[in-house]
Short mmCIF file of C-alpha atoms in Angstrom, two decimals:
data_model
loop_
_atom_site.label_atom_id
_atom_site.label_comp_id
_atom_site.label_asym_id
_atom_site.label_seq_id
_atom_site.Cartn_x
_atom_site.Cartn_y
_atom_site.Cartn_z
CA UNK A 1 0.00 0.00 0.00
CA UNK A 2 3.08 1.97 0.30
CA UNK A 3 2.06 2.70 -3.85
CA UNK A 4 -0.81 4.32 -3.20
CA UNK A 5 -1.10 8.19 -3.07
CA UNK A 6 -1.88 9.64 0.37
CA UNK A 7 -5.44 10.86 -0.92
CA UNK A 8 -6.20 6.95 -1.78
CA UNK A 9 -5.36 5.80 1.17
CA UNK A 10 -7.26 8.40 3.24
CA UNK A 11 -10.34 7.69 0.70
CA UNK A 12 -9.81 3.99 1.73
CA UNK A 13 -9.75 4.09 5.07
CA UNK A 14 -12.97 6.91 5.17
CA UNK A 15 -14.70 3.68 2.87
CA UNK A 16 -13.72 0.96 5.54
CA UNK A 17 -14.22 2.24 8.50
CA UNK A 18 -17.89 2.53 8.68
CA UNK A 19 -17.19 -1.45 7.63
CA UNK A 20 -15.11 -1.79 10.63
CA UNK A 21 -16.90 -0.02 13.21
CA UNK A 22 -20.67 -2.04 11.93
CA UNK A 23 -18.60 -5.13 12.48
CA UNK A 24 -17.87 -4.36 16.25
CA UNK A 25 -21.86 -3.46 16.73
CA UNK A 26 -24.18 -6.62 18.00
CA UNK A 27 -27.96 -5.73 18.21
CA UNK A 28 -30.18 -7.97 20.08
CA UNK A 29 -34.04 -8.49 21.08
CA UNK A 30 -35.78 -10.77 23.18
CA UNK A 31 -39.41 -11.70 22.69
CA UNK A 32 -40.96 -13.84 25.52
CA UNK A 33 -44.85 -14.00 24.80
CA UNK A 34 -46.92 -11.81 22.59
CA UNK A 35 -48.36 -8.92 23.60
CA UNK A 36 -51.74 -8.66 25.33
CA UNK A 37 -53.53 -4.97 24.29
CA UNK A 38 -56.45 -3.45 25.64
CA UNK A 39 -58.05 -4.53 21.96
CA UNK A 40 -57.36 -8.56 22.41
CA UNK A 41 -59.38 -8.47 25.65
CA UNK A 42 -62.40 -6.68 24.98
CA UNK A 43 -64.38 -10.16 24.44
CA UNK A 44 -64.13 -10.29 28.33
CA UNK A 45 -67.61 -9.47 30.36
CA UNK A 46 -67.01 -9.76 34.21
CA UNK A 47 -69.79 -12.21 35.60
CA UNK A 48 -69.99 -14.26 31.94
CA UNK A 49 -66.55 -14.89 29.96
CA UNK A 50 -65.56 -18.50 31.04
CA UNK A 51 -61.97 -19.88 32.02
CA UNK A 52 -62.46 -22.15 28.85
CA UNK A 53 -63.40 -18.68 26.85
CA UNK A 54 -59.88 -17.04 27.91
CA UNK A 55 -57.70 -20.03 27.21
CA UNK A 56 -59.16 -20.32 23.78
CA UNK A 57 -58.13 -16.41 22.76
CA UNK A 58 -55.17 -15.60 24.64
CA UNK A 59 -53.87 -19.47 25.47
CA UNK A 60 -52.60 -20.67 28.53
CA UNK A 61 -51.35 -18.10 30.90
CA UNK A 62 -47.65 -18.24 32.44
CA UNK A 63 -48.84 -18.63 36.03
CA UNK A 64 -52.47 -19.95 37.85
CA UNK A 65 -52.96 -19.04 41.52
CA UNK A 66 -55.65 -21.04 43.23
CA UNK A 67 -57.24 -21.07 46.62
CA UNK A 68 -60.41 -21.72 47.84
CA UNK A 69 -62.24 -18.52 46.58
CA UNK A 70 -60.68 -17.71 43.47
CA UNK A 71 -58.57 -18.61 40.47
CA UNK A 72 -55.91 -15.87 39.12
CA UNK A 73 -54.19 -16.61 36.04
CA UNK A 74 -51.50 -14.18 35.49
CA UNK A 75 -50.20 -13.35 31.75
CA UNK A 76 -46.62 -12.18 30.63
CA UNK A 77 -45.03 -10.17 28.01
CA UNK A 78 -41.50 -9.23 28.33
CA UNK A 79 -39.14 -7.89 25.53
CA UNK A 80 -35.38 -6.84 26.10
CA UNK A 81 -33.67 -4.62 23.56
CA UNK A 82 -29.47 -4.21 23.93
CA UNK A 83 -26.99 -2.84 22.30
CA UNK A 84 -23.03 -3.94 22.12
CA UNK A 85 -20.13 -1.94 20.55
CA UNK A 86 -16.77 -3.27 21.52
CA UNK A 87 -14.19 -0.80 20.30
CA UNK A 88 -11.19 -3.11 21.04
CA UNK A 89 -12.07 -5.36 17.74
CA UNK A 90 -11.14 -2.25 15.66
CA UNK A 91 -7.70 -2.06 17.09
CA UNK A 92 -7.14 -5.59 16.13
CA UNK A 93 -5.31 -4.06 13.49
CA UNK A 94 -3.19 -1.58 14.52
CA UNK A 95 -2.65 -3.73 18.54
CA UNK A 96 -0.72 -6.81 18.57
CA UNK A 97 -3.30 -8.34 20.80
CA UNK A 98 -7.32 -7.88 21.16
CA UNK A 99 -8.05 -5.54 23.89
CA UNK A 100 -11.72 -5.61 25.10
CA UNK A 101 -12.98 -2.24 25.33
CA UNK A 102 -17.16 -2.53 25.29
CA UNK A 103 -20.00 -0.11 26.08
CA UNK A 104 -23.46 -1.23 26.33
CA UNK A 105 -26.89 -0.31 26.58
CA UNK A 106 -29.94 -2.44 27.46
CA UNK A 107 -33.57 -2.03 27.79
CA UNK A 108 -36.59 -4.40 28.99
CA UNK A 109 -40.44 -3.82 29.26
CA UNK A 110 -43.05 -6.23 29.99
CA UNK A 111 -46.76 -6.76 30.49
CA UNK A 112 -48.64 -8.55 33.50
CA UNK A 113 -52.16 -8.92 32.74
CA UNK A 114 -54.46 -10.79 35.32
CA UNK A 115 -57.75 -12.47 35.09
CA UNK A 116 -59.86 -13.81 38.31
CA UNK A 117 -62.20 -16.62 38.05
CA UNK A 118 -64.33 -17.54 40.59
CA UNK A 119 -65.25 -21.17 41.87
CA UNK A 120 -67.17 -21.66 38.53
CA UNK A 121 -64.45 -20.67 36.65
CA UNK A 122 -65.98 -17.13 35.39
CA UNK A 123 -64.01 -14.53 34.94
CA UNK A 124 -64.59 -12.17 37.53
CA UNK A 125 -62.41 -9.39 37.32
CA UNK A 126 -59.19 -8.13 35.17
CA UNK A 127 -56.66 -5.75 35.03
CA UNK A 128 -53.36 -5.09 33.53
CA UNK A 129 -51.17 -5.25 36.34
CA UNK A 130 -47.85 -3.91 34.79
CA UNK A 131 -48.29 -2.17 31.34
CA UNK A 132 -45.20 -0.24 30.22
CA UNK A 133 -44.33 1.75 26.75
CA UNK A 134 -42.33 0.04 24.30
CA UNK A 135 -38.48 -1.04 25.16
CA UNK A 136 -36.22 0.46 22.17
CA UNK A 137 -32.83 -0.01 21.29
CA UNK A 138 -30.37 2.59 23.82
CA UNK A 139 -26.83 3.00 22.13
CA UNK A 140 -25.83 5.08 24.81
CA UNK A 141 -24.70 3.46 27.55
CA UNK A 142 -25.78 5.88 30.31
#
């Protein structure tokens, strides 16, 4: 490379560089569930939706809690967004060894909605528990 005119070789390494530094970048996103809106419930009347009726739309719930009064089944969305840039793979090239050098930046949301069943098994109240905005990719660390 010693050939090449110092304009190339600037022109070069402005082309490569964005190359490098996508190369070092690691996106990533967890899905556990799908999510439960206010819209996928509205077929739910307190005192006349069944247990069979809720299973059948939004499937079987992560977690039941029964005693003697009540049933609770308990539904769960989660999703976890992060973001990974490790600056020591671009001096792989210029250090004689790889020095890890990594800033991240992670975000998580979920959804807890609940349904309660009486003895009959009809639903007799719900509520979303834990509803949060949507998690989104954070490439600043802090």
């Amino acid at each position: 490379m010693s050939y090449l005119p110092a304009r190339y070789k600037v022109s070069l390494f402005l082309l490569l560089w964005p190359v490098l530094l996508l190369s070092a970048c690691s996106f990533r996103k967890v899905v556990i569930n799908d999510p439960i809106t206010p819209e996928r419930i509205t077929f739910i009347v307190r005192g006349q939706t069944s247990l069979h009726d809720v299973v059948a739309e939004l499937g079987a719930p992560q977690q039941i809690t029964h005693n003697t009064r009540y049933t609770l089944f308990r539904y769960t969305y989660l999703v976890n967004k992060s973001f990974t840039i490790n600056f020591g793979s671009l001096l792989i090239f210029v250090a004689p060894v790889s020095i890890p050098l990594t800033i991240a930046g992670e975000n998580a949301r979920g959804d807890i909605f609940e349904v309660a069943f009486d003895r009959q098994g009809i639903v007799q109240d719900y509520t979303f528990r834990l509803h949060s905005p949507q998690a989104q990719f954070n490439p600043w660390p802090f």
